Short mmCIF file of C-alpha atoms in Angstrom, two decimals:
data_model
loop_
_atom_site.label_atom_id
_atom_site.label_comp_id
_atom_site.label_asym_id
_atom_site.label_seq_id
_atom_site.Cartn_x
_atom_site.Cartn_y
_atom_site.Cartn_z
CA MET A 1 73.42 30.82 93.70
CA SER A 2 74.55 27.27 94.54
CA VAL A 3 74.25 24.48 92.04
CA PHE A 4 71.55 23.01 94.26
CA GLY A 5 69.52 26.18 94.14
CA PHE A 6 69.70 26.08 90.35
CA ILE A 7 68.49 22.51 90.30
CA VAL A 8 65.37 23.29 92.28
CA CYS A 9 64.50 26.43 90.35
CA ALA A 10 65.05 24.74 87.00
CA CYS A 11 62.64 21.87 87.67
CA THR A 12 59.72 21.70 85.28
CA LEU A 13 56.42 19.97 85.78
CA SER A 14 55.13 17.67 83.05
CA LEU A 15 52.77 14.77 82.73
CA ALA A 16 54.65 11.48 82.42
CA PRO A 17 53.35 8.11 81.24
CA ILE A 18 50.09 7.00 82.86
CA GLY A 19 49.51 10.30 84.59
CA ALA A 20 52.71 10.77 86.59
CA SER A 21 54.45 14.10 86.87
CA VAL A 22 58.22 14.39 86.84
CA SER A 23 60.82 17.05 87.47
CA SER A 24 64.49 16.24 87.05
CA ARG A 25 68.05 17.44 86.60
CA PRO A 26 70.85 15.91 84.53
CA ALA A 27 73.82 15.67 86.30
CA ASP A 28 75.45 -5.48 84.48
CA SER A 29 77.62 -7.78 84.77
CA LYS A 30 79.53 -9.23 87.75
CA ALA A 31 82.34 -6.92 88.77
CA GLY A 32 85.97 -7.88 88.73
CA PRO A 33 88.58 -7.08 91.41
CA ILE A 34 87.82 -4.08 93.58
CA ASP A 35 89.08 -0.73 92.35
CA ARG A 36 91.77 0.25 94.85
CA SER A 37 91.18 3.92 94.08
CA LEU A 38 87.81 3.92 95.86
CA ARG A 39 88.12 6.07 98.98
CA LEU A 40 86.16 7.63 101.80
CA THR A 41 87.76 10.85 103.07
CA ASP A 42 86.91 12.41 106.44
CA VAL A 43 85.96 15.97 105.52
CA GLY A 44 83.87 17.03 108.53
CA ALA A 45 85.99 19.92 109.76
CA SER A 46 86.61 21.29 106.27
CA ILE A 47 82.89 21.50 105.44
CA GLY A 48 81.79 23.20 108.65
CA ILE A 49 81.04 20.39 111.10
CA GLY A 50 81.95 21.68 114.55
CA PRO A 51 82.53 20.25 118.03
CA ALA A 52 79.68 18.41 119.74
CA ARG A 53 78.80 17.57 123.31
CA HIS A 54 76.92 14.29 123.40
CA GLN A 55 74.61 12.99 126.06
CA PRO A 56 76.29 10.32 128.24
CA GLY A 57 75.13 6.84 127.37
CA MET A 58 75.06 4.31 124.57
CA GLY A 59 74.62 6.50 121.52
CA THR A 60 73.68 9.83 120.00
CA GLY A 61 71.21 10.28 117.18
CA MET A 62 71.64 11.93 113.79
CA ASN A 63 69.19 12.63 110.95
CA ALA A 64 69.81 13.34 107.28
CA ALA A 65 66.98 15.14 105.46
CA ASP A 66 66.27 18.11 103.21
CA TYR A 67 64.41 20.03 105.89
CA ASP A 68 64.36 23.38 104.04
CA ASN A 69 63.28 22.06 100.61
CA ASP A 70 66.28 23.49 98.76
CA GLY A 71 67.31 20.19 97.18
CA ASP A 72 70.32 19.25 99.29
CA ILE A 73 70.64 17.14 102.42
CA ASP A 74 70.97 18.73 105.86
CA LEU A 75 72.10 17.08 109.11
CA PHE A 76 70.56 17.21 112.60
CA VAL A 77 72.55 16.03 115.65
CA ALA A 78 71.12 15.53 119.15
CA GLY A 79 72.88 17.54 121.87
CA GLY A 80 73.90 16.75 125.45
CA PHE A 81 72.85 18.49 128.64
CA GLY A 82 73.71 22.20 128.56
CA ASP A 83 74.18 22.38 124.80
CA ALA A 84 71.67 22.92 122.04
CA CYS A 85 71.18 20.35 119.33
CA GLN A 86 72.96 21.04 116.04
CA LEU A 87 71.09 21.72 112.80
CA TYR A 88 73.57 21.81 109.94
CA ARG A 89 72.08 23.49 106.88
CA ASN A 90 73.74 22.30 103.69
CA GLU A 91 74.77 25.21 101.48
CA GLY A 92 76.24 23.57 98.39
CA GLY A 93 78.23 20.94 100.26
CA VAL A 94 79.31 23.28 103.10
CA PHE A 95 77.39 23.24 106.39
CA THR A 96 76.29 25.98 108.78
CA ASP A 97 74.82 25.27 112.22
CA VAL A 98 71.55 27.22 112.29
CA ALA A 99 69.87 25.52 115.25
CA LEU A 100 69.82 28.51 117.60
CA ASP A 101 68.81 30.97 114.88
CA SER A 102 66.01 28.60 113.87
CA GLY A 103 64.46 28.42 117.33
CA LEU A 104 65.94 25.09 118.46
CA THR A 105 67.34 26.50 121.68
CA ASP A 106 66.46 23.84 124.28
CA LEU A 107 69.50 22.83 126.36
CA SER A 108 67.93 19.68 127.81
CA SER A 109 69.62 16.34 127.20
CA ALA A 110 68.57 15.08 123.76
CA ARG A 111 69.11 11.51 122.60
CA SER A 112 67.58 11.15 119.13
CA ALA A 113 65.08 12.79 116.78
CA LEU A 114 63.03 12.39 113.61
CA TRP A 115 62.01 14.62 110.71
CA PHE A 116 58.46 14.06 109.43
CA ASP A 117 55.71 16.18 107.92
CA ALA A 118 53.26 15.96 110.79
CA ASP A 119 50.61 18.27 109.30
CA GLY A 120 50.89 17.82 105.53
CA ASP A 121 52.09 21.36 104.73
CA ASN A 122 55.20 20.16 102.84
CA LEU A 123 57.45 21.40 105.65
CA LEU A 124 59.29 18.83 107.73
CA ASP A 125 58.50 19.04 111.43
CA LEU A 126 60.83 17.70 114.11
CA VAL A 127 60.27 15.48 117.13
CA ILE A 128 63.11 15.14 119.65
CA LEU A 129 63.46 12.35 122.22
CA HIS A 130 65.09 13.35 125.52
CA ASP A 131 66.48 11.47 128.51
CA GLN A 132 68.82 11.94 131.45
CA PHE A 133 70.63 8.59 131.42
CA GLN A 134 73.66 8.79 133.75
CA ASP A 135 73.45 12.57 133.58
CA ALA A 136 73.99 14.65 136.69
CA GLY A 137 71.73 17.40 135.36
CA ALA A 138 68.19 17.96 136.60
CA LEU A 139 65.32 16.18 134.87
CA GLY A 140 64.26 18.01 131.76
CA PRO A 141 60.77 19.39 131.25
CA ARG A 142 59.72 16.70 128.74
CA THR A 143 60.55 13.38 127.13
CA LEU A 144 59.24 14.17 123.65
CA ALA A 145 59.40 17.66 122.14
CA LEU A 146 57.49 18.49 118.95
CA TYR A 147 58.56 21.42 116.79
CA GLN A 148 56.44 22.73 113.91
CA GLN A 149 58.38 24.19 111.01
CA GLN A 150 57.28 27.63 109.85
CA SER A 151 57.33 28.98 106.30
CA ASP A 152 60.63 30.81 106.98
CA HIS A 153 62.17 27.46 108.14
CA SER A 154 62.20 28.44 111.80
CA PHE A 155 60.64 26.20 114.44
CA VAL A 156 58.00 26.68 117.13
CA GLU A 157 57.54 24.13 119.91
CA VAL A 158 53.98 22.75 120.01
CA THR A 159 54.47 19.85 122.46
CA ILE A 160 52.00 20.96 125.10
CA GLY A 161 48.54 19.68 124.24
CA SER A 162 49.80 17.65 121.27
CA GLY A 163 49.33 14.29 123.00
CA LEU A 164 53.06 13.60 122.81
CA ASP A 165 53.34 15.20 126.24
CA THR A 166 51.58 12.19 127.78
CA ILE A 167 54.73 10.06 127.69
CA PRO A 168 56.30 10.08 131.19
CA LEU A 169 59.63 11.68 131.96
CA LEU A 170 62.57 9.32 131.48
CA ASN A 171 64.57 9.32 134.69
CA THR A 172 68.31 8.84 135.16
CA GLN A 173 67.96 5.07 134.88
CA THR A 174 66.06 5.09 131.57
CA HIS A 175 67.90 5.41 128.28
CA ALA A 176 65.89 6.77 125.36
CA GLY A 177 65.96 4.85 122.10
CA ALA A 178 64.79 5.89 118.65
CA ILE A 179 61.77 6.99 116.60
CA ALA A 180 60.20 5.82 113.35
CA ALA A 181 57.27 7.28 111.42
CA GLY A 182 54.80 5.90 108.89
CA ASP A 183 51.12 5.68 108.08
CA LEU A 184 49.99 2.68 110.12
CA ASN A 185 46.22 2.92 109.54
CA GLY A 186 45.88 4.12 105.96
CA ASP A 187 44.72 7.70 106.63
CA ASP A 188 47.80 9.41 105.07
CA LEU A 189 48.88 10.79 108.45
CA LEU A 190 52.29 9.77 109.78
CA ASP A 191 52.10 7.89 113.07
CA LEU A 192 55.03 7.40 115.46
CA VAL A 193 56.73 4.51 117.23
CA VAL A 194 59.04 5.62 120.06
CA THR A 195 61.38 3.26 121.92
CA THR A 196 63.24 3.37 125.20
CA TRP A 197 65.87 1.10 126.70
CA ASP A 198 64.15 -0.36 129.79
CA GLN A 199 60.84 1.49 129.91
CA GLY A 200 59.16 0.12 126.79
CA VAL A 201 57.69 1.39 123.52
CA TRP A 202 54.98 3.95 122.71
CA VAL A 203 52.79 4.01 119.60
CA PHE A 204 51.14 7.34 118.73
CA ARG A 205 48.38 7.75 116.17
CA ASN A 206 48.48 11.03 114.27
CA ASP A 207 45.04 12.63 114.38
CA GLY A 208 45.99 15.69 112.29
CA LEU A 209 46.51 19.32 113.28
CA MET A 210 49.60 18.32 115.31
CA GLN A 211 47.49 16.13 117.60
CA PHE A 212 48.45 12.57 118.61
CA THR A 213 46.80 9.76 120.59
CA ASP A 214 48.69 7.09 122.52
CA ILE A 215 47.41 3.73 121.17
CA THR A 216 50.11 1.53 122.70
CA GLU A 217 47.55 -0.36 124.78
CA ASP A 218 46.00 -1.70 121.57
CA SER A 219 49.27 -3.35 120.49
CA PRO A 220 51.38 -6.33 121.64
CA LEU A 221 53.77 -3.76 123.14
CA ASP A 222 51.34 -2.81 125.89
CA GLY A 223 52.95 -3.25 129.30
CA VAL A 224 56.25 -4.58 127.92
CA GLU A 225 58.77 -2.53 129.89
CA SER A 226 61.95 -3.75 128.27
CA THR A 227 65.12 -2.80 126.41
CA PHE A 228 64.23 -1.66 122.89
CA TRP A 229 66.38 0.09 120.30
CA GLN A 230 65.68 0.92 116.67
CA PRO A 231 62.19 0.53 115.13
CA VAL A 232 61.73 0.40 111.35
CA MET A 233 58.52 0.44 109.31
CA PHE A 234 58.17 -1.43 106.01
CA ASP A 235 55.70 -3.71 104.26
CA GLN A 236 57.27 -7.08 104.97
CA ASP A 237 54.46 -9.23 103.54
CA GLY A 238 53.37 -7.27 100.47
CA ASP A 239 49.84 -6.48 101.64
CA ASP A 240 50.17 -2.70 101.18
CA ASP A 241 50.42 -1.69 104.82
CA LEU A 242 53.39 -0.90 107.05
CA ASP A 243 54.62 -3.49 109.52
CA VAL A 244 57.02 -2.62 112.34
CA PHE A 245 60.25 -4.43 113.21
CA ILE A 246 61.80 -3.45 116.56
CA ALA A 247 65.34 -4.43 117.63
CA HIS A 248 65.14 -5.82 121.15
CA ASP A 249 68.25 -5.90 123.33
CA PHE A 250 68.66 -9.20 125.29
CA PHE A 251 65.25 -10.53 124.28
CA ALA A 252 63.39 -11.68 121.16
CA ASN A 253 62.79 -9.01 118.53
CA PHE A 254 59.28 -7.85 117.65
CA MET A 255 57.76 -7.93 114.17
CA LEU A 256 54.39 -6.24 114.39
CA ASP A 257 52.26 -7.53 111.51
CA ASN A 258 49.72 -4.85 110.56
CA ASP A 259 46.21 -5.72 109.39
CA GLY A 260 45.95 -2.36 107.61
CA THR A 261 44.06 -0.55 110.34
CA GLY A 262 46.95 -0.17 112.77
CA SER A 263 46.04 -3.34 114.65
CA PHE A 264 49.00 -5.67 115.16
CA ILE A 265 50.04 -9.17 116.10
CA ASP A 266 53.63 -10.07 116.89
CA ALA A 267 54.72 -12.37 114.06
CA ALA A 268 58.46 -12.41 114.84
CA SER A 269 58.53 -16.07 115.84
CA ASP A 270 56.47 -17.23 112.85
CA LEU A 271 58.70 -15.25 110.47
CA GLY A 272 61.99 -16.35 112.03
CA VAL A 273 63.23 -12.91 113.13
CA ASP A 274 62.88 -13.49 116.88
CA SER A 275 66.60 -13.82 117.64
CA ALA A 276 67.36 -12.82 121.22
CA PHE A 277 70.95 -11.55 121.21
CA ASN A 278 71.70 -7.84 121.71
CA GLU A 279 69.99 -6.37 118.66
CA MET A 280 70.54 -2.64 118.27
CA GLY A 281 70.71 -1.09 114.77
CA VAL A 282 68.62 -2.10 111.73
CA ALA A 283 69.10 -1.77 107.97
CA VAL A 284 66.40 -2.62 105.41
CA GLY A 285 67.25 -3.42 101.80
CA ASP A 286 66.81 -5.88 98.95
CA CYS A 287 70.36 -7.22 99.09
CA ASP A 288 69.82 -9.95 96.48
CA ASN A 289 67.60 -7.95 94.07
CA ASP A 290 64.82 -10.54 94.29
CA GLY A 291 61.96 -8.16 95.10
CA ASP A 292 61.78 -8.71 98.87
CA PHE A 293 63.23 -6.60 101.67
CA ASP A 294 65.91 -8.19 103.83
CA LEU A 295 66.97 -7.10 107.33
CA TYR A 296 70.42 -6.64 108.79
CA VAL A 297 70.55 -6.14 112.57
CA SER A 298 73.69 -5.16 114.46
CA ASN A 299 74.66 -6.95 117.66
CA LEU A 300 77.67 -7.42 119.84
CA TYR A 301 79.97 -10.27 118.83
CA GLY A 302 80.95 -12.91 121.38
CA SER A 303 79.32 -15.11 123.97
CA PRO A 304 78.51 -13.04 127.07
CA GLY A 305 75.27 -14.93 127.56
CA GLY A 306 76.68 -18.35 126.78
CA ASP A 307 75.64 -18.32 123.11
CA GLN A 308 77.78 -17.12 120.24
CA GLU A 309 76.14 -13.78 119.65
CA HIS A 310 76.65 -12.00 116.34
CA ASN A 311 75.04 -9.66 113.83
CA VAL A 312 72.04 -11.23 112.15
CA PHE A 313 71.13 -11.05 108.47
CA PHE A 314 67.51 -12.00 107.78
CA THR A 315 67.02 -12.76 104.09
CA LYS A 316 63.68 -13.43 102.44
CA SER A 317 63.05 -15.33 99.21
CA ASN A 318 59.40 -14.37 98.64
CA THR A 319 56.79 -12.19 100.30
CA ASP A 320 54.72 -15.13 101.55
CA ALA A 321 57.60 -16.82 103.35
CA GLY A 322 59.53 -16.16 106.51
CA TYR A 323 63.18 -15.20 106.84
CA THR A 324 66.42 -17.17 106.91
CA GLU A 325 69.28 -16.02 109.13
CA ASP A 326 72.40 -15.97 106.92
CA ALA A 327 74.94 -13.69 108.65
CA VAL A 328 77.56 -16.39 109.24
CA ALA A 329 77.18 -17.81 105.74
CA LEU A 330 77.56 -14.33 104.25
CA GLY A 331 80.55 -13.46 106.42
CA VAL A 332 78.98 -10.41 108.06
CA ASP A 333 78.40 -11.85 111.53
CA ASN A 334 81.37 -10.19 113.26
CA GLY A 335 80.96 -6.44 113.44
CA GLY A 336 82.30 -6.11 116.95
CA TRP A 337 79.91 -4.32 119.27
CA GLY A 338 77.69 -3.03 116.48
CA TRP A 339 75.50 0.07 116.48
CA GLY A 340 74.52 2.03 113.37
CA THR A 341 74.23 0.18 110.06
CA VAL A 342 73.05 0.91 106.51
CA PHE A 343 72.73 -0.78 103.14
CA LEU A 344 74.09 1.35 100.30
CA ASP A 345 75.46 0.93 96.80
CA PHE A 346 78.79 2.54 97.61
CA ASP A 347 80.47 1.97 94.25
CA ASN A 348 77.36 2.41 92.05
CA ASP A 349 77.76 -1.06 90.54
CA GLY A 350 74.13 -2.11 91.11
CA ARG A 351 74.71 -4.25 94.21
CA LEU A 352 73.91 -3.27 97.79
CA ASP A 353 76.96 -3.01 100.02
CA LEU A 354 76.78 -2.90 103.82
CA ALA A 355 78.33 -0.53 106.38
CA GLU A 356 78.40 -0.62 110.16
CA VAL A 357 79.95 1.43 112.94
CA ASN A 358 80.74 -0.09 116.30
CA ALA A 359 82.26 0.38 119.74
CA ILE A 360 82.50 -1.39 123.04
CA GLU A 361 80.03 0.26 125.39
CA PHE A 362 81.50 3.54 126.72
CA GLY A 363 84.84 2.88 124.98
CA GLY A 364 86.52 2.60 121.61
CA ALA A 365 85.73 -0.03 119.00
CA ASP A 366 87.03 -3.56 119.58
CA VAL A 367 87.25 -4.15 115.82
CA PRO A 368 87.37 -1.54 113.04
CA TRP A 369 84.19 -0.16 111.56
CA LYS A 370 82.96 -2.30 108.71
CA LEU A 371 82.36 -1.71 105.00
CA TRP A 372 81.45 -4.97 103.29
CA MET A 373 81.46 -4.65 99.49
CA ASN A 374 79.06 -6.90 97.61
CA ARG A 375 80.93 -8.75 94.82
CA GLY A 376 78.20 -11.33 94.20
CA PRO A 377 75.86 -11.84 91.26
CA MET A 378 73.52 -9.05 90.20
CA VAL A 379 70.58 -11.24 91.21
CA GLY A 380 71.11 -13.79 93.95
CA ALA A 381 72.87 -14.16 97.29
CA PRO A 382 75.38 -11.36 97.95
CA GLU A 383 79.07 -12.11 98.41
CA TYR A 384 80.49 -9.68 100.93
CA ILE A 385 84.17 -8.76 101.21
CA ALA A 386 85.48 -6.52 104.01
CA ARG A 387 87.12 -3.46 102.38
CA GLU A 388 87.03 -0.86 105.17
CA ALA A 389 90.84 -0.68 105.43
CA GLU A 390 91.44 -0.08 101.71
CA ILE A 391 88.60 2.44 101.46
CA GLY A 392 89.39 4.40 104.64
CA PHE A 393 86.51 3.47 106.92
CA ASP A 394 88.47 1.35 109.43
CA SER A 395 88.13 3.68 112.43
CA ASP A 396 88.26 2.53 116.04
CA ASP A 397 86.18 5.46 117.32
CA TYR A 398 82.92 4.93 119.21
CA GLY A 399 80.55 5.10 116.26
CA SER A 400 76.85 5.45 116.99
CA ALA A 401 74.22 6.66 114.50
CA LEU A 402 75.20 6.02 110.86
CA VAL A 403 73.54 7.55 107.79
CA HIS A 404 74.17 7.66 104.06
CA ALA A 405 73.42 10.75 101.99
CA ASP A 406 74.76 12.35 98.83
CA ILE A 407 75.80 15.55 100.58
CA ASP A 408 77.41 17.15 97.51
CA ARG A 409 74.95 15.86 94.88
CA ASP A 410 77.66 14.28 92.74
CA GLY A 411 75.85 10.96 92.34
CA ASP A 412 77.53 8.82 94.98
CA LEU A 413 76.61 8.17 98.61
CA ASP A 414 78.66 9.71 101.39
CA LEU A 415 78.57 8.48 105.01
CA ALA A 416 78.17 10.36 108.28
CA THR A 417 78.18 9.09 111.85
CA THR A 418 77.99 10.46 115.35
CA VAL A 419 81.02 9.67 117.49
CA ILE A 420 80.92 9.78 121.26
CA ASN A 421 82.92 12.74 122.58
CA ARG A 422 83.90 13.89 119.09
CA PRO A 423 82.34 15.94 116.31
CA VAL A 424 80.25 14.17 113.72
CA ARG A 425 82.47 12.41 111.18
CA VAL A 426 81.49 12.97 107.55
CA PHE A 427 83.12 10.76 104.93
CA LYS A 428 83.01 11.93 101.32
CA SER A 429 83.00 9.24 98.65
CA ASN A 430 85.03 9.56 95.44
CA THR A 431 83.03 6.90 93.55
CA THR A 432 81.91 9.13 90.70
CA VAL A 433 85.56 9.98 90.03
CA ALA A 434 87.04 6.52 90.61
CA ARG A 435 84.20 4.70 88.84
CA PRO A 436 82.96 7.17 86.19
CA PHE A 437 81.72 4.26 84.07
CA ASN A 438 79.12 3.34 86.73
CA HIS A 439 75.84 5.19 86.29
CA TRP A 440 73.38 6.24 89.00
CA LEU A 441 69.89 7.60 89.59
CA VAL A 442 68.20 9.32 92.53
CA VAL A 443 64.39 9.16 92.77
CA ARG A 444 62.44 11.42 95.12
CA PRO A 445 58.80 10.30 95.43
CA ARG A 446 56.55 13.12 96.57
CA MET A 447 52.81 13.24 97.31
CA PRO A 448 51.73 16.93 97.22
CA GLY A 449 48.18 17.61 98.32
CA THR A 450 48.25 14.74 100.82
CA MET A 451 49.23 14.55 104.47
CA ASN A 452 52.18 12.29 103.59
CA THR A 453 54.06 14.71 101.38
CA ARG A 454 57.39 12.82 101.50
CA ALA A 455 55.71 9.52 100.52
CA ILE A 456 57.04 7.72 103.59
CA GLY A 457 56.45 3.99 103.11
CA ALA A 458 56.65 4.16 99.31
CA VAL A 459 58.79 1.65 97.44
CA VAL A 460 60.81 2.59 94.36
CA ILE A 461 61.66 -0.10 91.80
CA ILE A 462 63.81 0.27 88.70
CA LYS A 463 64.23 -2.29 85.95
CA THR A 464 67.20 -2.54 83.59
CA GLY A 465 67.21 -5.58 81.35
CA ASN A 466 66.32 -8.59 83.49
CA VAL A 467 67.42 -6.95 86.77
CA SER A 468 65.07 -5.19 89.21
CA ARG A 469 66.30 -3.11 92.12
CA MET A 470 64.16 -1.86 95.00
CA ARG A 471 64.47 0.84 97.67
CA LEU A 472 62.32 1.84 100.65
CA ILE A 473 61.38 5.44 101.43
CA SER A 474 61.53 5.51 105.23
CA ALA A 475 61.59 7.74 108.29
CA GLY A 476 63.72 6.07 110.96
CA THR A 477 66.43 3.44 110.43
CA SER A 478 70.01 2.44 111.34
CA PHE A 479 70.50 3.31 115.05
CA MET A 480 68.83 6.48 116.36
CA ALA A 481 69.08 7.70 112.78
CA GLN A 482 67.30 8.68 109.58
CA VAL A 483 68.35 8.67 105.93
CA PRO A 484 66.88 11.04 103.31
CA ALA A 485 63.44 10.29 101.85
CA GLU A 486 64.88 9.46 98.44
CA ALA A 487 66.04 6.34 96.63
CA HIS A 488 69.64 6.16 95.36
CA PHE A 489 70.46 3.51 92.78
CA GLY A 490 73.84 2.50 91.42
CA LEU A 491 73.38 1.14 87.92
CA GLY A 492 76.71 -0.17 86.70
CA ASN A 493 76.98 0.31 82.95
CA ALA A 494 73.23 0.84 82.36
CA THR A 495 72.74 4.19 80.64
CA SER A 496 68.95 4.26 80.87
CA ILE A 497 66.15 2.76 82.96
CA ASP A 498 63.67 0.54 81.10
CA GLU A 499 61.03 1.01 83.76
CA LEU A 500 60.78 3.10 86.93
CA ILE A 501 57.95 2.14 89.29
CA VAL A 502 56.88 3.99 92.41
CA ARG A 503 54.57 1.92 94.56
CA TRP A 504 52.74 4.47 96.69
CA PRO A 505 51.72 3.80 100.31
CA ASN A 506 48.06 3.30 99.31
CA GLY A 507 48.96 0.45 96.95
CA THR A 508 48.64 2.38 93.67
CA GLN A 509 51.65 2.84 91.47
CA THR A 510 53.21 5.14 88.91
CA VAL A 511 55.25 3.77 86.01
CA LEU A 512 57.76 5.70 83.90
CA THR A 513 59.71 4.28 80.97
CA ASP A 514 63.01 5.07 79.24
CA VAL A 515 64.36 7.21 82.09
CA ASP A 516 67.86 8.66 81.70
CA THR A 517 70.48 7.99 84.35
CA ARG A 518 72.75 10.48 86.15
CA GLN A 519 69.94 12.68 87.39
CA VAL A 520 67.81 13.45 90.42
CA ILE A 521 64.17 12.93 89.49
CA ASP A 522 61.01 13.85 91.40
CA VAL A 523 57.99 11.61 90.83
CA THR A 524 54.44 12.35 91.99
CA PRO A 525 51.14 10.54 91.47
CA ALA A 526 48.76 11.77 88.78
CA VAL A 527 47.94 15.46 89.12
CA PRO A 528 44.40 16.18 90.40
CA ARG A 529 42.56 17.92 87.56
CA SER A 530 39.62 19.65 89.22
CA GLY A 531 38.05 20.73 92.47
CA SER A 532 39.71 21.20 95.84
CA GLY A 533 42.32 18.55 95.06
CA LEU A 534 43.76 20.66 92.28
CA VAL A 535 43.74 23.78 94.47
CA GLU A 536 45.60 22.00 97.23
CA TYR A 537 48.06 20.54 94.75
CA LEU A 538 48.88 24.00 93.36
CA ARG A 539 49.23 25.37 96.87
CA SER A 540 51.68 22.61 97.72
CA LYS A 541 53.76 23.47 94.67
CA LEU A 542 53.90 27.11 95.75
CA ARG A 543 54.86 26.13 99.31
CA SER A 544 57.73 24.03 97.97
CA LYS A 545 59.29 26.97 96.10
#
């Protein structure tokens, strides 16, 4: 049995403070000069990552998620025409491609995908976005394909009649974009936002039972046939509903402000996030630990349109205010021709660092991939220093989707990215060895007995002393990518958490106190104590075994 299998089986359920339940496993001051022993090592081939044939175009998607509920993080990679997608099951840090054996046999051209629990059965379902951009192959049978996961972790396609089959076929001139999921109208069901590059955006309401309704015409996106890339969902104004930011290539970005019912207005201009460069990838994080989510958006660097285009870094000082664009001031404006990007605490020191992969369109990178380490104060504006060369992330490959995930469950975040015309590159971090004095915590919010079992849209906050850190539980981020539905915190020298708060999507919260570090901890809302709610809760626990 792998160590990960032991972790899952050994979990125990108990009531925590104010009605929460927890299962777990064991496992700040300003930093000085960077530890030169910190490294990222490319281990893809040695852990089972094989060759890949990518769809021609401007990127290939990748998703990191625990699709089989065994406690470790698996990888999904979209496949090009004539090849199946790849589903790498993580077996204790070594990967096996099980796509064909699991029923994912379609050889159509796939661009990106998303894991989400569409029907609330605690099994992640999969939606795949197809296109034929610059592909000589015949048009595929669909644009969106929906696969329902079965109890044995195989997949059955249920696209026909789902409502997702209403999206038109994307022809050879239309490049598919990305997908994000979240509960947009407060009914616990995960809705979808799907983008394309030149044909517009679709918004689908989840009606339950694997049925969806196209509600795009009720949004500011109706009739906007334009060049969209990554959508992300998060509560940007603190009113307990999910808003939607969409990176918009060549034109002003969208920020769809949600009134709580799934009705939107575009507030991008009012909030100051309506830059109109070549926005592509998006990262969401509280980079200054002030309690508000900031946005980093990758661009190309230069002046092809007459303006000095660059990556943009939208910082926010309070939930009632707009954003300030600080990329130049923070020194993170030049990422070359940027694509995938993520915030992560790479060295577990309590500060969010920033990574980006890049490439000139259809060629190699014009500058190395970027890993900016945050050496600033624990609370306040970050101070980023480029350390990709010292750490081993300075590739000139065509990087596309970028994700972070602790693939070996050793307490630090590893990185993986799709590379055009090459296998996925997986970089293992040695932080827990090089920085053993830095503590960490992984929090997995879960909502059994609801339709949103992975608590997508939840916010996790931890407090140590006078410092608060915050993470978003999301489905869809970076560029055509997805990170696991869990919150990783680096903690520096803090050996315990004073307060752990999970703010659930419905606005309620769970609070735990005196939480030990160096563990993966599952947190759920209060356990239902009677009636059908309790029955469904117990069923969900059995399904998760």
